PDB file of C-alpha atoms in Angstrom:
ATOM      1  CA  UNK A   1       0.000   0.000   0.000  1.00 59.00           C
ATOM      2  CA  UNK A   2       2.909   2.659   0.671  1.00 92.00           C
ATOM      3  CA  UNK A   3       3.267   5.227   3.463  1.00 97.00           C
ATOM      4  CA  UNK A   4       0.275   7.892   3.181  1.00 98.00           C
ATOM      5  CA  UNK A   5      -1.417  10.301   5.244  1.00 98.00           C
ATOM      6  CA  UNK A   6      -4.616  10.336   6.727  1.00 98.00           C
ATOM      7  CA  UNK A   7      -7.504  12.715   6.584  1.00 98.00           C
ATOM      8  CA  UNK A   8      -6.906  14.390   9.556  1.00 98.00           C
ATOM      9  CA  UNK A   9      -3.270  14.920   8.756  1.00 98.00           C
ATOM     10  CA  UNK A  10      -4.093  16.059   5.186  1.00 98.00           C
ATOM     11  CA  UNK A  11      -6.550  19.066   6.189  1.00 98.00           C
ATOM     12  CA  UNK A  12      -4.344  20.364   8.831  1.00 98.00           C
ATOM     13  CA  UNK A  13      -1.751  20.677   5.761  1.00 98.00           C
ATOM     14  CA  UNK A  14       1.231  18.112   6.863  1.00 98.00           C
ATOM     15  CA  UNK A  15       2.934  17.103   3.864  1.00 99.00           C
ATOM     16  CA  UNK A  16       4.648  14.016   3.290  1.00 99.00           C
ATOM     17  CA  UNK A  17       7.545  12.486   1.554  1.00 98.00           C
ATOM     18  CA  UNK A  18       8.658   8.699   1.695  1.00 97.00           C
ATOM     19  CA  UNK A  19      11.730   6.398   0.795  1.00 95.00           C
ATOM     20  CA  UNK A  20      11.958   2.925   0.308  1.00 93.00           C
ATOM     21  CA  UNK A  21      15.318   3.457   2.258  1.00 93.00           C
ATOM     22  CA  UNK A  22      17.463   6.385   3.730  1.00 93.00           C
ATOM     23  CA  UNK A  23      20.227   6.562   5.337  1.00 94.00           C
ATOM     24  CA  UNK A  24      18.520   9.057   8.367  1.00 94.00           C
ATOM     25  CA  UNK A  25      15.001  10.788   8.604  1.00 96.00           C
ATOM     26  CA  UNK A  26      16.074  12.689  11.037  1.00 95.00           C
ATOM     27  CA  UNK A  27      19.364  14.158   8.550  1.00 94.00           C
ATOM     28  CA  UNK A  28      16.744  14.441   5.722  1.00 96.00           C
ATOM     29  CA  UNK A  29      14.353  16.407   7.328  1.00 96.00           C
ATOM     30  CA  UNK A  30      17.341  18.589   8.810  1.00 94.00           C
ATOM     31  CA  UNK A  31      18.323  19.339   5.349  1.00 95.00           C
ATOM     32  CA  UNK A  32      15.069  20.191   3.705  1.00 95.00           C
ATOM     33  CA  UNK A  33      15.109  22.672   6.965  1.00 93.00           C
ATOM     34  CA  UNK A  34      18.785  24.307   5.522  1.00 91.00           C
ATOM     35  CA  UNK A  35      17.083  24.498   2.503  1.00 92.00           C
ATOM     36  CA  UNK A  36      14.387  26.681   4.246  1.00 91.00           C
ATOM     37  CA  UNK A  37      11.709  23.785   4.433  1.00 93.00           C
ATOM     38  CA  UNK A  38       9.847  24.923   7.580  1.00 92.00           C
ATOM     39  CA  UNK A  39       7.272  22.336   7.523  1.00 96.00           C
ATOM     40  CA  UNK A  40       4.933  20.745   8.812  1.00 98.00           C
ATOM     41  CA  UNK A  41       6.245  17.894   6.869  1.00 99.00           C
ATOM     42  CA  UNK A  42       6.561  14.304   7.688  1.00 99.00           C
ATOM     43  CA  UNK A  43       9.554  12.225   5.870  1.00 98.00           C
ATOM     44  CA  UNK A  44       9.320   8.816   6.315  1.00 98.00           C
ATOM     45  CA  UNK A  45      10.819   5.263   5.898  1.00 95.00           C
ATOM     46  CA  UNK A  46      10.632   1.597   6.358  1.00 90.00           C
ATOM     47  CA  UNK A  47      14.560   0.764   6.229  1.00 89.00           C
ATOM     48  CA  UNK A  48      16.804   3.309   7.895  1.00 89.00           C
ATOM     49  CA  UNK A  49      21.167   2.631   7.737  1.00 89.00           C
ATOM     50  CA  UNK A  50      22.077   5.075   9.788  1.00 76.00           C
ATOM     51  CA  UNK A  51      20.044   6.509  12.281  1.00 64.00           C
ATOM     52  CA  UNK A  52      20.132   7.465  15.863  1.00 65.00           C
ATOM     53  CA  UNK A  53      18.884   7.735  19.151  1.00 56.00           C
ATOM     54  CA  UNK A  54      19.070   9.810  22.137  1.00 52.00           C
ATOM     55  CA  UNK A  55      22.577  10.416  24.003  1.00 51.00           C
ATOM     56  CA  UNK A  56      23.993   9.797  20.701  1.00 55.00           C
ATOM     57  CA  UNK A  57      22.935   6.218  20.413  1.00 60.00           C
ATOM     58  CA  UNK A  58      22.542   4.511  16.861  1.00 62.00           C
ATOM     59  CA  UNK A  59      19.241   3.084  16.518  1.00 62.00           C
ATOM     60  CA  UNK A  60      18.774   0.114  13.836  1.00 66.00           C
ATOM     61  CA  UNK A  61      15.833   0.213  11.444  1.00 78.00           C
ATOM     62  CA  UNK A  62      15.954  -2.691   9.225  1.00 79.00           C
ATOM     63  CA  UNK A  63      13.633  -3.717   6.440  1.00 88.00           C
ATOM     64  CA  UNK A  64      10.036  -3.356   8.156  1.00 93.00           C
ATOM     65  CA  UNK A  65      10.033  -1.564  10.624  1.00 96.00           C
ATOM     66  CA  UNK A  66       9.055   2.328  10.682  1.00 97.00           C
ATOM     67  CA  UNK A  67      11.376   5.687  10.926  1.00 96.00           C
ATOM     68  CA  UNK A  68       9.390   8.786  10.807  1.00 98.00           C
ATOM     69  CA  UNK A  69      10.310  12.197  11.411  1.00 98.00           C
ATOM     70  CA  UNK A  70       8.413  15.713  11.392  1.00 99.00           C
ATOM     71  CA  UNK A  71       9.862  18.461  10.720  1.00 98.00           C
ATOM     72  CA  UNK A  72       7.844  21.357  12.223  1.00 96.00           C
ATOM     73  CA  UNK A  73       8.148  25.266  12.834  1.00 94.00           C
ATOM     74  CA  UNK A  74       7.281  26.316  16.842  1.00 88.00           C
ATOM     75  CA  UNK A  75       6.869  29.792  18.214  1.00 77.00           C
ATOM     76  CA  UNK A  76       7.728  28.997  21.618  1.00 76.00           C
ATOM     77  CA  UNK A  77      10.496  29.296  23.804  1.00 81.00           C
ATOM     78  CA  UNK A  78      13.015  25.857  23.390  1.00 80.00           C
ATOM     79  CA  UNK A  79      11.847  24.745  27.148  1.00 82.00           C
ATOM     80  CA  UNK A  80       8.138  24.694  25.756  1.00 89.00           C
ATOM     81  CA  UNK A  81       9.251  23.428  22.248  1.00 89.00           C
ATOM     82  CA  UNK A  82      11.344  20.092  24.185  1.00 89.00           C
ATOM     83  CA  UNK A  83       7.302  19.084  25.708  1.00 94.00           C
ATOM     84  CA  UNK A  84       6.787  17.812  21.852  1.00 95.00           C
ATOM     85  CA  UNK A  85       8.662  15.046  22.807  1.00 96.00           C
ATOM     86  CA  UNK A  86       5.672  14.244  25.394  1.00 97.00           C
ATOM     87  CA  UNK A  87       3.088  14.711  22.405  1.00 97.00           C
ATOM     88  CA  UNK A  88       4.859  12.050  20.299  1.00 98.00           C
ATOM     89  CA  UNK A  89       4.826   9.499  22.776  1.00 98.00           C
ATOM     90  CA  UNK A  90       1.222   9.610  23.524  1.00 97.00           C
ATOM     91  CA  UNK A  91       0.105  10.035  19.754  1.00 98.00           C
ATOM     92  CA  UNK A  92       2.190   6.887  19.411  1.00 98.00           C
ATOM     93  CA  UNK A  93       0.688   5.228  22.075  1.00 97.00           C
ATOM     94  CA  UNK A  94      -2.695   6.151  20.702  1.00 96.00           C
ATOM     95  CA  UNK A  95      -2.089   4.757  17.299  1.00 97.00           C
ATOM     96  CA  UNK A  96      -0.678   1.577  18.566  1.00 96.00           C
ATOM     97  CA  UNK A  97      -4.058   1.498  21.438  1.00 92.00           C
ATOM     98  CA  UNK A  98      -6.464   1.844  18.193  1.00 91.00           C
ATOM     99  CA  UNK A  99      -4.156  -0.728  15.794  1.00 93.00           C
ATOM    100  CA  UNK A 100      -3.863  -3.161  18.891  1.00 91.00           C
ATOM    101  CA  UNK A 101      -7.521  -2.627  19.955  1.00 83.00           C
ATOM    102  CA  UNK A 102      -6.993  -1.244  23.409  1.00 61.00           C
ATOM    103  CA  UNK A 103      -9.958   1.342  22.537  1.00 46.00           C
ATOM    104  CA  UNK A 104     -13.236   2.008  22.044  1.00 37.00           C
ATOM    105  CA  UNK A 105     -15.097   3.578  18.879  1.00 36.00           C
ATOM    106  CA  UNK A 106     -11.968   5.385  18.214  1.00 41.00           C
ATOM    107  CA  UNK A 107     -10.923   6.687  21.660  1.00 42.00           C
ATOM    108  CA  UNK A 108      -7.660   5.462  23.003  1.00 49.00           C
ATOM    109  CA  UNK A 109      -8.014   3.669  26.806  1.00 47.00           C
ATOM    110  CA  UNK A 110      -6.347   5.885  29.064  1.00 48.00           C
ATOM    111  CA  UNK A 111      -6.271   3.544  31.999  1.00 47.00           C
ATOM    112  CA  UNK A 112      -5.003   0.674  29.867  1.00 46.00           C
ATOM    113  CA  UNK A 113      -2.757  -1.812  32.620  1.00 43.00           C
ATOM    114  CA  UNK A 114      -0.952  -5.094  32.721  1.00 39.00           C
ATOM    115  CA  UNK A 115       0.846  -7.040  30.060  1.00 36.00           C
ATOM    116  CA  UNK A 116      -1.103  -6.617  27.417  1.00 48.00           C
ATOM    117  CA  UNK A 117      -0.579  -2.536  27.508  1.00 85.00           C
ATOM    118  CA  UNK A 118       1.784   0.161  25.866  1.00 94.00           C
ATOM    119  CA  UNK A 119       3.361   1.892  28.466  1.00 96.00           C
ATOM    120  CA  UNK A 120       5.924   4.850  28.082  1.00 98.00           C
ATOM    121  CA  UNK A 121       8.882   5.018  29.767  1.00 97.00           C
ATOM    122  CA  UNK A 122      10.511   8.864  30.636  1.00 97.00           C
ATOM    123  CA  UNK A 123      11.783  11.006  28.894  1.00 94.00           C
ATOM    124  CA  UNK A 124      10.385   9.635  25.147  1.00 92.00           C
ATOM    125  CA  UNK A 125      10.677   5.736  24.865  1.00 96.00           C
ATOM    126  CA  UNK A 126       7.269   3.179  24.102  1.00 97.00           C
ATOM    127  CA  UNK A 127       7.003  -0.179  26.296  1.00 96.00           C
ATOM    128  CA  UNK A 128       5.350  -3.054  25.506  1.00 95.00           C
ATOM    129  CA  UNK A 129       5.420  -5.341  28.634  1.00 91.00           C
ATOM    130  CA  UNK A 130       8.391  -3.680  29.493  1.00 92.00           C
ATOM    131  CA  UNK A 131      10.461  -3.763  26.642  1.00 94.00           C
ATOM    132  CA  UNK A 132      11.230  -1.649  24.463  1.00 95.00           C
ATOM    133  CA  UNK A 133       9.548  -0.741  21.219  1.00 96.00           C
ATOM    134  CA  UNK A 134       9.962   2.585  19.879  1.00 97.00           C
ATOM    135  CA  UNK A 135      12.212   5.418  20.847  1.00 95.00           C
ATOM    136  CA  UNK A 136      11.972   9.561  20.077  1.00 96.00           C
ATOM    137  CA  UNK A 137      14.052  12.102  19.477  1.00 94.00           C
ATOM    138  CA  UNK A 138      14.119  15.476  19.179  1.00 94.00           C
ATOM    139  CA  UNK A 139      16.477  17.614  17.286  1.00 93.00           C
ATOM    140  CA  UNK A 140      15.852  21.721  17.343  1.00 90.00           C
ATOM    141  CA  UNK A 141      17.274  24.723  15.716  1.00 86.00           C
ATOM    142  CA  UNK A 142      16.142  28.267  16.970  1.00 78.00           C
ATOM    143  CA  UNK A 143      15.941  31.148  14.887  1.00 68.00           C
ATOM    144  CA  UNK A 144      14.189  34.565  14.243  1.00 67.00           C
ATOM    145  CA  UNK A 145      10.841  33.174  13.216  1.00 66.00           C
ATOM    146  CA  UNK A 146      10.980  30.770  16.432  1.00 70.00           C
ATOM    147  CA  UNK A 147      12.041  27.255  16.962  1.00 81.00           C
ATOM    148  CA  UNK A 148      12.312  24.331  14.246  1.00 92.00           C
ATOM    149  CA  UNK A 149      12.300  21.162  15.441  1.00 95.00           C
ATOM    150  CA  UNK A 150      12.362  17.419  14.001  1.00 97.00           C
ATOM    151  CA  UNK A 151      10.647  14.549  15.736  1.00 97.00           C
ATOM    152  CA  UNK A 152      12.273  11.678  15.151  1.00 97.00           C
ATOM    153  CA  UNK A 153      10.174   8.433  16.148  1.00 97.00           C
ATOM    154  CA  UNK A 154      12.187   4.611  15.568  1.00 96.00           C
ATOM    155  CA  UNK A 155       9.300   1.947  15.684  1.00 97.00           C
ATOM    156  CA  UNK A 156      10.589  -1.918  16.204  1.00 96.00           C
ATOM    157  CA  UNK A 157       7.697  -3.140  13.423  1.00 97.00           C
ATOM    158  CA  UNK A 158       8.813  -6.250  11.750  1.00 96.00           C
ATOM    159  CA  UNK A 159      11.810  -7.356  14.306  1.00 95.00           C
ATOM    160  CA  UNK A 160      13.791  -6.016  16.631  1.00 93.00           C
ATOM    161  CA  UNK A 161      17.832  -5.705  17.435  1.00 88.00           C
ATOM    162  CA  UNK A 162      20.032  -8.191  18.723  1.00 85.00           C
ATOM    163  CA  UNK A 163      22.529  -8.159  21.548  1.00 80.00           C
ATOM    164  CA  UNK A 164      21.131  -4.728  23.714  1.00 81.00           C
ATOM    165  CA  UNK A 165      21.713  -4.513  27.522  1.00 82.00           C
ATOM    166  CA  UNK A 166      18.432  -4.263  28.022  1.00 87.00           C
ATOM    167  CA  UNK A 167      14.951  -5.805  26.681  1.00 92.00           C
ATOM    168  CA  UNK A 168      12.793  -5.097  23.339  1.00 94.00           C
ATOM    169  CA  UNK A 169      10.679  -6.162  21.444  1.00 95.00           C
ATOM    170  CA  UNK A 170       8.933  -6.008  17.591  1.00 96.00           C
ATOM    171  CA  UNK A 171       4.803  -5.453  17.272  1.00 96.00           C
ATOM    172  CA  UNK A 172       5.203  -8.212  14.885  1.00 95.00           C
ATOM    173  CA  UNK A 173       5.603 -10.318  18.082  1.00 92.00           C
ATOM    174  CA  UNK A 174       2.264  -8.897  19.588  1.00 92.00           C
ATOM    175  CA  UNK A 175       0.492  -9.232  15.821  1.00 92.00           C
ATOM    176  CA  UNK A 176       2.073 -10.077  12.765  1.00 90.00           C
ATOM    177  CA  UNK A 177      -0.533  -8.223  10.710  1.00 92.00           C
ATOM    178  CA  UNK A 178       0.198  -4.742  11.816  1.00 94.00           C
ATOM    179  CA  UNK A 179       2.661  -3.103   9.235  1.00 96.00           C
ATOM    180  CA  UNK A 180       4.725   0.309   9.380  1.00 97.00           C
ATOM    181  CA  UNK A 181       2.513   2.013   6.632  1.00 96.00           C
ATOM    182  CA  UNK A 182      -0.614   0.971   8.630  1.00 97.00           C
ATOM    183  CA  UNK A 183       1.386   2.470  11.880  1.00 98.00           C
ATOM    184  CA  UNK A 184       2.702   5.564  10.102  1.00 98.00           C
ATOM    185  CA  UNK A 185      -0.764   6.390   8.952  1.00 98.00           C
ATOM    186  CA  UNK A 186      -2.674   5.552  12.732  1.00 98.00           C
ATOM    187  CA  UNK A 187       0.453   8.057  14.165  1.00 98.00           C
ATOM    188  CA  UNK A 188      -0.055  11.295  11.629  1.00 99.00           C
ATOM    189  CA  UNK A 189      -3.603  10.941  12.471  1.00 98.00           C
ATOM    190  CA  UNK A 190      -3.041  10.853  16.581  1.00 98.00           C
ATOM    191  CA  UNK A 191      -0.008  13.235  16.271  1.00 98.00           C
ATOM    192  CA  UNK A 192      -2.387  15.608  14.176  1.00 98.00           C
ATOM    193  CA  UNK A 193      -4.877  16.021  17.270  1.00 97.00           C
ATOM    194  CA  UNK A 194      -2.601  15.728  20.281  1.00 97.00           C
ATOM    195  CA  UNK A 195      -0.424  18.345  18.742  1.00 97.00           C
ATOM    196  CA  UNK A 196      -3.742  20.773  18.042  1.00 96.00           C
ATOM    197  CA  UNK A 197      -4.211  20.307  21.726  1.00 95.00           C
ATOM    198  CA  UNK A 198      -0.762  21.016  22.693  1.00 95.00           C
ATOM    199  CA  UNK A 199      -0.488  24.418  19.987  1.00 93.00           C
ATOM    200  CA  UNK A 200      -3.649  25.519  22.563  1.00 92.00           C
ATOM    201  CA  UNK A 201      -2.005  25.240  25.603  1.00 90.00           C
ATOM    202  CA  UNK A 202       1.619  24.828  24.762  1.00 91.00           C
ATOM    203  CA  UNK A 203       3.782  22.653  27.805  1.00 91.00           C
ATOM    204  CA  UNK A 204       3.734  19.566  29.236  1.00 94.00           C
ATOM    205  CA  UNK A 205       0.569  20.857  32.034  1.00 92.00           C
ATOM    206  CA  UNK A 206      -1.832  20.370  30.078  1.00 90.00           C
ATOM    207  CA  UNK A 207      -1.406  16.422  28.971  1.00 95.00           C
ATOM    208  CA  UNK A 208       0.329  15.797  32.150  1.00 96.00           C
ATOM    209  CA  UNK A 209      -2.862  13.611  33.756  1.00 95.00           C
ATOM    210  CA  UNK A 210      -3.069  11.287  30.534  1.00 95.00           C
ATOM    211  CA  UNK A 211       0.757  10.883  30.046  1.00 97.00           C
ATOM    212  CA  UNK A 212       1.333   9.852  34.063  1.00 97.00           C
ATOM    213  CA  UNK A 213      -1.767   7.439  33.656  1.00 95.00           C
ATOM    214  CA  UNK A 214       0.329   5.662  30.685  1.00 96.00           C
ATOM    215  CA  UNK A 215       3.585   5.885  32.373  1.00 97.00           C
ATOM    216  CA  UNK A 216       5.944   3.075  33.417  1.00 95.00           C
ATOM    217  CA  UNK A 217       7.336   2.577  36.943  1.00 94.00           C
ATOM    218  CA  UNK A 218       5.365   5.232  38.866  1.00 95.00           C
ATOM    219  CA  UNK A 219       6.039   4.165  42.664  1.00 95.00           C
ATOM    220  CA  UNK A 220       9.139   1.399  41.822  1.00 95.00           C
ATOM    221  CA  UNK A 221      12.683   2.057  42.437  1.00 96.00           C
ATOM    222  CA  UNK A 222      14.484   3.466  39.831  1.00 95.00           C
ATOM    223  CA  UNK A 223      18.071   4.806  38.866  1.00 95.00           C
ATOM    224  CA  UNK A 224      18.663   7.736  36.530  1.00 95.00           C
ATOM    225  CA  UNK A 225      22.344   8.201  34.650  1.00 92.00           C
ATOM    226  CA  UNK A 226      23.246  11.591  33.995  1.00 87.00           C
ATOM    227  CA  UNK A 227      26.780  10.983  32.528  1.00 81.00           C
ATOM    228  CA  UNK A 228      29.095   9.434  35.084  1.00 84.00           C
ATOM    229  CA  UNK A 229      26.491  10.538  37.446  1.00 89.00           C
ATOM    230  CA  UNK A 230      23.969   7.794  38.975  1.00 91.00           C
ATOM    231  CA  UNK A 231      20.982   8.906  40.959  1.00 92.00           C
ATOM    232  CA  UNK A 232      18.988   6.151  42.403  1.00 94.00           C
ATOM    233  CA  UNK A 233      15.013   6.613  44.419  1.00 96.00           C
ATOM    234  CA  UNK A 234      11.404   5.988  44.005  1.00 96.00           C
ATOM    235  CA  UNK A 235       9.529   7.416  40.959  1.00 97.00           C
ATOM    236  CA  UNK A 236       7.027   9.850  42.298  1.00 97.00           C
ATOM    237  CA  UNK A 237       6.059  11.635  39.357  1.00 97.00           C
ATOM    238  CA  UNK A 238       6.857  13.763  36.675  1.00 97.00           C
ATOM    239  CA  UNK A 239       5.892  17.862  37.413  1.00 95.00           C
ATOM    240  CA  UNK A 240       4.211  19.909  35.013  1.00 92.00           C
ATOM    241  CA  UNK A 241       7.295  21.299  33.486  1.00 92.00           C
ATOM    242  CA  UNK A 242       7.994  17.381  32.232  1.00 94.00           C
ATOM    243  CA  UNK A 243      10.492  16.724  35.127  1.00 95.00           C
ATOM    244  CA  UNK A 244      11.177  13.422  36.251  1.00 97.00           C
ATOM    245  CA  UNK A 245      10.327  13.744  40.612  1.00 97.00           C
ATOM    246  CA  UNK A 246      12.580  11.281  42.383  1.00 97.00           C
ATOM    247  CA  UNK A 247      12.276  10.736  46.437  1.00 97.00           C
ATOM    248  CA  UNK A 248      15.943   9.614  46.877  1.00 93.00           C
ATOM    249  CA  UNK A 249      17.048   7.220  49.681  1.00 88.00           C
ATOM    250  CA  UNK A 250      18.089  10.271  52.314  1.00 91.00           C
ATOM    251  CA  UNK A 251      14.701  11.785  51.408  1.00 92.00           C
ATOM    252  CA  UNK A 252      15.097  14.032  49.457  1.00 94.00           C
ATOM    253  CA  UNK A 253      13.069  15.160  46.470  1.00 96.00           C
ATOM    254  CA  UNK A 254      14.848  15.620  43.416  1.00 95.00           C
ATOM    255  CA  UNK A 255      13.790  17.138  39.840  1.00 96.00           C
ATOM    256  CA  UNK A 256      15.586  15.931  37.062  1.00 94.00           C
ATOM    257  CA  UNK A 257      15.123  17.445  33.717  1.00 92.00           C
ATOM    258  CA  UNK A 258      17.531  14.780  31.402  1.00 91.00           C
ATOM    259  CA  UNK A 259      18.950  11.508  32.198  1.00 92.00           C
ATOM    260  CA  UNK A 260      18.489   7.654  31.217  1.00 92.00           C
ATOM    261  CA  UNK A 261      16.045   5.568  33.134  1.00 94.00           C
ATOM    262  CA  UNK A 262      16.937   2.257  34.318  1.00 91.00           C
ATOM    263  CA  UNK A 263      14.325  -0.551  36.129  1.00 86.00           C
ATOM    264  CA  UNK A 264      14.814  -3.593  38.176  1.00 71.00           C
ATOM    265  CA  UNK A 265      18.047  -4.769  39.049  1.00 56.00           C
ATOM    266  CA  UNK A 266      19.708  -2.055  37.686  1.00 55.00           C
ATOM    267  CA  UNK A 267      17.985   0.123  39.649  1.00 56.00           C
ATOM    268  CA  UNK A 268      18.752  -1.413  42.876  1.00 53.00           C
ATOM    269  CA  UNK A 269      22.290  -2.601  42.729  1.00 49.00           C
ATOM    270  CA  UNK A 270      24.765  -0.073  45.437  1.00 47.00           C
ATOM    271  CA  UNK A 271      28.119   0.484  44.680  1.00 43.00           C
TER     272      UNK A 271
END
């Protein structure tokens, strides 16, 4: 069938352009911005060589699976403009709820629990039983007409990578009938209303309720990397500026706006 865009996505203008294989989405849609591209525009791909995560991790996109990116032009200040990572992981959770039928005449569950659920995992990765299946990223230039910025959203479709410290998994595992053009096309829809909502209210406030009800490891024991820096509590929540709230062992509460989140054992073990 081939990538396309929905109705939704379509009236609200988004345009879209697609490869059979590219070597980034991310670098593409940065260079159609140097070319003075300011969007909305979604480039998209099902095999991706070269791409990357956050912290400057490469992330592996195979034949199957789904790299999108949006490039899109925001008015607000770069604090406000980082939130959009937040909007991306619920639209993607949203699309995946509807494909995976974890909602009702349309409306994603937002109280969806247990194994069988999508669960997102601070800042910008998607869980599925608590591994891994998709990862964002957000790349942003500011200028005089305001901030770019390019969304850059890795799905595990068709399989997923080999030999990671920590779990993942492919959708293809949960149902081998969902496919990354069916995906891309469930996303632009989602990511076409959450973002309306967001442009309304831009920040992380207004979403805040829905993404903690979706979130992954409220309560538990956690550790947070920062660098060489390890930072290990309980989860209490994340604050309305998109902060991750952490009740460290002396008691202490701590905000922390950027780090890596680690579960279980890793999360336990003392030095």
């Amino acid at each position: 069938m081939g990538f396309r865009l929905g109705p939704k996505a379509e009236s609200a203008g988004i345009r879209l352009v697609s490869f059979p294989e590219v070597g980034s989405t991310n670098a593409v849609a940065m260079e159609r911005l140097q070319a003075g591209d300011r969007g909305p525009l979604w480039v998209v791909s099902s095999r991706q060589t070269s791409g990357k995560g956050r912290r400057g991790n490469s992330w592996a996109t195979p034949e199957g699976n789904l790299a999108a990116s949006l490039l899109l032009s925001v008015p607000t200040e770069p604090v406000t403009t980082a939130t959009l990572g937040f909007v991306a992981g619920l639209a993607l959770t949203d699309a995946l709820s509807v494909l995976f039928g974890q909602a009702t005449a349309g409306v994603p569950a937002e109280t969806d629990a247990g194994a069988h659920s999508f669960r997102l995992k601070w800042p910008n990765d998607v869980l599925y039983g608590g591994a891994k299946v998709a990862g964002i990223l957000l790349e942003s230039r500011v200028g005089e007409g305001g901030a770019a910025v390019v969304i850059g959203i890795g799905v595990n479709v068709a399989t997923a990578p080999d030999g990671l410290s920590y779990p993942v998994a492919a959708l293809a595992d949960i149902d081998a009938s969902v496919t990354a053009d069916r995906l891309f096309e469930a996303l632009a829809e989602a990511w076409t209303e959450r973002y309306e909502m967001w442009a309304s209210n831009p920040g992380f406030a207004r979403m805040r309720e829905t993404w903690l009800r979706r979130a992954s490891g409220i309560g538990s024991e956690i550790a947070v990397s920062r660098g060489d820096d390890v930072v290990r509590g309980v989860f209490e929540t994340v604050d309305e500026d998109g902060q991750l709230v952490l009740r460290t062992d002396d008691g202490r509460q701590e905000r922390i706006a950027a780090g890596e989140v680690h579960f279980g054992s890793a999360a336990t073990v003392r030095s």
